[in-house]
Short mmCIF file of C-alpha atoms and ligand atoms in Angstrom, two decimals:
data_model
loop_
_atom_site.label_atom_id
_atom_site.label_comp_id
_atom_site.label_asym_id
_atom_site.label_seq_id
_atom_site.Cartn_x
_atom_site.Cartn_y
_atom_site.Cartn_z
CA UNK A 1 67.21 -26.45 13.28
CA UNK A 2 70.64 -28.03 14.07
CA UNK A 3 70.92 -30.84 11.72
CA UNK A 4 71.38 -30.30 7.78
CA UNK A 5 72.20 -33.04 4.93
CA UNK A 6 76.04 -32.91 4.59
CA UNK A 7 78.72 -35.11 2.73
CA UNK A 8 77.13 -37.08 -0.37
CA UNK A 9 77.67 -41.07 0.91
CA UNK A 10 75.72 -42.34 -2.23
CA UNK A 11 75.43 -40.14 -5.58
CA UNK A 12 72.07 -39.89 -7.45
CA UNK A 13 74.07 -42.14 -10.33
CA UNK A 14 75.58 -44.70 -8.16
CA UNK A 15 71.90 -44.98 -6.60
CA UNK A 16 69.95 -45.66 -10.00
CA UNK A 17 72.83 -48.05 -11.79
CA UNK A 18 72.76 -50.29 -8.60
CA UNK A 19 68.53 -49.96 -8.92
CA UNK A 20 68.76 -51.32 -12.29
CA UNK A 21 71.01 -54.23 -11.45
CA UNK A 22 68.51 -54.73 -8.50
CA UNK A 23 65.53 -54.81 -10.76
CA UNK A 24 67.15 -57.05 -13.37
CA UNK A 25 67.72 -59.51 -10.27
CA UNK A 26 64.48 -59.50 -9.32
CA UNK A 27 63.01 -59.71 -12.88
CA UNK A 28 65.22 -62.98 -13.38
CA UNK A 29 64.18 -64.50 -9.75
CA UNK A 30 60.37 -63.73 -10.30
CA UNK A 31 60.13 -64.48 -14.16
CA UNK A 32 56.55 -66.11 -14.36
CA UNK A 33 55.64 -65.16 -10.64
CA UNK A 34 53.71 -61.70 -10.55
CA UNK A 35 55.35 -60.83 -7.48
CA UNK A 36 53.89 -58.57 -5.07
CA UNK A 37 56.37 -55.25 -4.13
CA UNK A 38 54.91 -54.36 -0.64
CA UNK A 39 56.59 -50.97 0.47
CA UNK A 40 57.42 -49.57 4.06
CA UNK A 41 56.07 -46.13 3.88
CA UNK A 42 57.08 -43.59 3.81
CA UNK A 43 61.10 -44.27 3.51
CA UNK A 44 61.01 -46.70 0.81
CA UNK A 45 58.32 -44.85 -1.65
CA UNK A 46 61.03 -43.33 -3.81
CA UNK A 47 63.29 -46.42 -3.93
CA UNK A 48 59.83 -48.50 -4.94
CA UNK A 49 58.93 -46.07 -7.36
CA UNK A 50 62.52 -46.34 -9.08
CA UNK A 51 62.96 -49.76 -8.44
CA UNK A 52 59.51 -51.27 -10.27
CA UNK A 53 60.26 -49.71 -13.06
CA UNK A 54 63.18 -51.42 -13.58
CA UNK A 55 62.08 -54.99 -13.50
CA UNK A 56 60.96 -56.20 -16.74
CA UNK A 57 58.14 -58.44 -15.73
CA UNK A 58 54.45 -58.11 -14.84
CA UNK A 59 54.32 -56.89 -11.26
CA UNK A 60 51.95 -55.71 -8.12
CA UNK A 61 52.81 -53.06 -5.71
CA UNK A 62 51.44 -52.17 -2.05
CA UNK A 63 51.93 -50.35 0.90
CA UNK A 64 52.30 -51.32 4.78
CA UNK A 65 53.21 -48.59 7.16
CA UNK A 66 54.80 -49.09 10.89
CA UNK A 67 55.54 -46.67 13.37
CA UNK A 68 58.54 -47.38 15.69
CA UNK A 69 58.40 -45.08 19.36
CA UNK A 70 61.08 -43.08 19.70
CA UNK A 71 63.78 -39.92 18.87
CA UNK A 72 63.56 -39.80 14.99
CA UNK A 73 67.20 -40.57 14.33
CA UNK A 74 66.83 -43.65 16.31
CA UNK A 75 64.67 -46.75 16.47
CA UNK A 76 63.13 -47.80 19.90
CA UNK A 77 62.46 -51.38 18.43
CA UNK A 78 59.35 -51.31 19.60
CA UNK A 79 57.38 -51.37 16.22
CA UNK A 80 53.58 -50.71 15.67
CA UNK A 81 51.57 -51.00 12.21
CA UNK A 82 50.15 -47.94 11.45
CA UNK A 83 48.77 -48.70 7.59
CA UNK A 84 47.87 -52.39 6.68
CA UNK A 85 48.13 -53.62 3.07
CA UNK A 86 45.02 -53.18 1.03
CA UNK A 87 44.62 -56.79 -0.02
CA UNK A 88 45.16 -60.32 0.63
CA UNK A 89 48.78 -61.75 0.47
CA UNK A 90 47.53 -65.25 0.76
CA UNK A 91 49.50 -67.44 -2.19
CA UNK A 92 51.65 -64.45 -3.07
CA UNK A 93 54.98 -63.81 -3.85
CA UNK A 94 55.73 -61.19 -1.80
CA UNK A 95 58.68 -58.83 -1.63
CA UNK A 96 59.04 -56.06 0.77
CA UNK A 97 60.89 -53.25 -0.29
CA UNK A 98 62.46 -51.07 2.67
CA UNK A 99 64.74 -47.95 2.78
CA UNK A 100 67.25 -49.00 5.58
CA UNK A 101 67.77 -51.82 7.84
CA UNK A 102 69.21 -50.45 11.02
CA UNK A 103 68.55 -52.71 13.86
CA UNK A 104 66.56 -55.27 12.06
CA UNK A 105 63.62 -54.71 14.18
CA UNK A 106 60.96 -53.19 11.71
CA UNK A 107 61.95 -55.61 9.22
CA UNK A 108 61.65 -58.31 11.95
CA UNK A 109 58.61 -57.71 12.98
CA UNK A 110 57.38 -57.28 9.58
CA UNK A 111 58.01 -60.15 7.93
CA UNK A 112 57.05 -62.03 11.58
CA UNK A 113 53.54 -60.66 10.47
CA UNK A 114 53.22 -61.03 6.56
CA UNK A 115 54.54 -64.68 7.11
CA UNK A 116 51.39 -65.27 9.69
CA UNK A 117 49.58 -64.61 6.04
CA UNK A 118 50.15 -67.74 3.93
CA UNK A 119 52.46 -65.80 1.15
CA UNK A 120 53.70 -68.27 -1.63
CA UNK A 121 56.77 -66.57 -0.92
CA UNK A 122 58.46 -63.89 1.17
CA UNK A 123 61.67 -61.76 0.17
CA UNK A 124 63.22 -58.77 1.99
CA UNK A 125 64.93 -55.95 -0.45
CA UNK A 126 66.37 -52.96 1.02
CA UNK A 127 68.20 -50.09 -0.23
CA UNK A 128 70.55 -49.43 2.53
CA UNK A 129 72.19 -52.03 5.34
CA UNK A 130 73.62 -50.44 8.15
CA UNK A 131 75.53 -54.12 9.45
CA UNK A 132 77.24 -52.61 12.00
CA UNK A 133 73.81 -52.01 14.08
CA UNK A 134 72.04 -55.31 13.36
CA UNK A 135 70.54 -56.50 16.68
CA UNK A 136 68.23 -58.65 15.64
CA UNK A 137 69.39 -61.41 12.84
CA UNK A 138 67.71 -61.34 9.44
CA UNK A 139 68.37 -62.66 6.18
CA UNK A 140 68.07 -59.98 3.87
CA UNK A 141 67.54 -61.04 -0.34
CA UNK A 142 68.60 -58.25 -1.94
CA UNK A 143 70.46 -55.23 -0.46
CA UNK A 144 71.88 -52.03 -2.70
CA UNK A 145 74.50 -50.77 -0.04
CA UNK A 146 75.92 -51.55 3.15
CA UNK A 147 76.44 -48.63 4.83
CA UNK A 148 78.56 -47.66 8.00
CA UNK A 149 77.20 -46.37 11.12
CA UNK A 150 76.36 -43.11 10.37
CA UNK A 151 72.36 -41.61 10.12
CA UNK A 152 71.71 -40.65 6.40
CA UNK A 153 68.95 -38.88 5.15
CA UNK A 154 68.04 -38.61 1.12
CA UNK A 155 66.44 -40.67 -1.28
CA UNK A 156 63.66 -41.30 0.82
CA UNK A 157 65.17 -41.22 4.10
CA UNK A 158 63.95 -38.72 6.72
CA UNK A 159 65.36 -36.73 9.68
CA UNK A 160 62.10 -35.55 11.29
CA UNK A 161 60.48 -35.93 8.56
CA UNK A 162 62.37 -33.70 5.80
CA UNK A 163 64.74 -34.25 3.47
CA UNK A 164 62.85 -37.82 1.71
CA UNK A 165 63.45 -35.20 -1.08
CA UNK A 166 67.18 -35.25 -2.32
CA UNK A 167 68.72 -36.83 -5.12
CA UNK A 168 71.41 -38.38 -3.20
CA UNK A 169 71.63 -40.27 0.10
CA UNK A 170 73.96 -37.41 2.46
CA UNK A 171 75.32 -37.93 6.19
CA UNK A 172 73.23 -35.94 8.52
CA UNK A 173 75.54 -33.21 9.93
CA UNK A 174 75.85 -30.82 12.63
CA UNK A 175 74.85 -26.82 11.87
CA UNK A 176 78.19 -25.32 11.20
CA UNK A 177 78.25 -22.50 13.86
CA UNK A 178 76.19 -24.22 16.82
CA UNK A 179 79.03 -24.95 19.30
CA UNK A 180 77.96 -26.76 22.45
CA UNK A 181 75.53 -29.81 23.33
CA UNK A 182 72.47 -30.14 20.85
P1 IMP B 201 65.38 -50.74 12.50
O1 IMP B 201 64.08 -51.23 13.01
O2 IMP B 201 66.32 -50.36 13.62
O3 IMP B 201 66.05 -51.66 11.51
O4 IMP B 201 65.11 -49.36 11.82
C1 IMP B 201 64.65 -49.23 10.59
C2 IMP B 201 63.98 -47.88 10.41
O5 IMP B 201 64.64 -46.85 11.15
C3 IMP B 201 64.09 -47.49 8.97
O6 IMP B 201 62.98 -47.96 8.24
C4 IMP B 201 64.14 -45.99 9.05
O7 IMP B 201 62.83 -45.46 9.11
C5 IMP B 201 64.80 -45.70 10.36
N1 IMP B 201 66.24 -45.45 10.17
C6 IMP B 201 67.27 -46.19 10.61
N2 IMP B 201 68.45 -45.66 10.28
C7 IMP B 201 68.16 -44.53 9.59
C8 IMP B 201 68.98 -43.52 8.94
O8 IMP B 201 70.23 -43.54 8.94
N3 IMP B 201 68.30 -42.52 8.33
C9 IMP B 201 66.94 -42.44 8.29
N4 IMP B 201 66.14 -43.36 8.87
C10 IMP B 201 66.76 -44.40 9.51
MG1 MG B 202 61.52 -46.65 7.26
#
C-alpha cells in the first residue's frame, strides 16, 4: 500500500500520563461548570474517550464531524461540517477536544461556528500541535504535545483511514523495498 506506521514518536505511557495531567487541568478549570467535551470525529474519539475519564468532575460529551477536501495526509483548508452536535450549546461551557492541529484551519473554522452559538464558554484541547505548520493563528487551551513536521498516524490518527487503532502515535513511513516516486 506504500505507507506503514514506523518509528514510535509518542509511547502508549507517555500518551496516558500526559492525559491524566490534562484531565486534572481541566477538572481544576471547570470545577462547578459541567463542561461540555465536544469531539472532532473521528481523530479525536480515542483521546476523548481516555481523556473524560480522567477529569474528576461531572461532565457532558458530544460529537461534531468536518470534512476537509483533499489528499488524506494533507489538509486543503477548505473545511465542511459533515455531523452537527446533537444539542444546543447555548450557555455552555464548551471544550472541543481535537486529535491534531496542523494548519489551524479545522479548528478555525470550528470554533468560528460554535462561537456563532452563544456558549458560556469556549476552550480548544488538542492532543497533538504540529507549530511548525500553523497558518492560521489560534489560541489553543490545552495541548499534550507539540510535535515536529512530520504526518503521524496512531492513537486516533488516520492515514486513509487505518491505523486510528495503535497504542502509540508512529511517523508514517515509506514501504521498505518500494524504490522510486510514490
Ligand atoms: P488543519 O486544519 O490543517 O489544522 O488539519 C487538522 C486535521 O488534519 C486533523 O484534524 C487531522 O484530521 C488532519 N491531520 C493533520 N496532520 C495530521 C497527521 O500528521 N496525521 C493524521 N492526520 C492529520
Ligand atoms: Mg481530525
Amino acid at each position: 500500500m506504500g505507507h506503514r506506521p514506523g518509528r514510535i514518536l509518542i509511547t502508549r505511557e507517555e500518551i496516558a500520563a500526559r492525559v491524566r495531567e490534562l484531565g486534572k487541568e481541566i477538572s481544576r478549570d471547570y470545577d462547578g461548570k459541567d463542561p461540555l467535551l465536544v469531539g472532532v470525529l473521528k481523530g479525536a474519539v480515542v483521546f476523548l474517550a481516555d481523556l473524560m475519564r480522567t477529569v474528576e468532575i461531572p461532565l457532558a460529551c458530544d460529537f461534531i464531524a468536518v470534512s476537509s477536501y483533499g489528499a488524506s495526509s494533507r489538509s486543503s483548508g477548505v473545511v465542511k461540517l459533515t455531523a452537527d452536535l446533537s444539542q444546543s450549546i447555548v450557555g455552555r461551557h464548551v471544550l472541543l477536544v481535537e486529535d491534531i492541529i496542523d494548519t489551524g484551519r479545522t479548528v478555525a473554522y470550528l470554533s468560528r461556528n460554535l462561537e456563532t452559538r452563544q456558549p458560556a464558554s469556549l476552550r480548544i484541547c488538542a492532543l497533538l500541535d504540529k507549530l511548525e505548520r500553523r497558518e492560521v493563528e489560534v489560541a489553543l487551551d490545552y495541548v499534550g504535545f507539540t510535535i515536529p513536521n512530520e504526518f503521524v498516524v496512531g492513537y486516533g490518527l488516520d492515514y486513509g483511514g487505518l491505523y486510528r487503532n495503535l497504542f502509540h502515535i508512529a511517523a508514517l513511513e515509506r514501504d521498505a523495498g518500494e524504490g522510486g516516486p510514490a
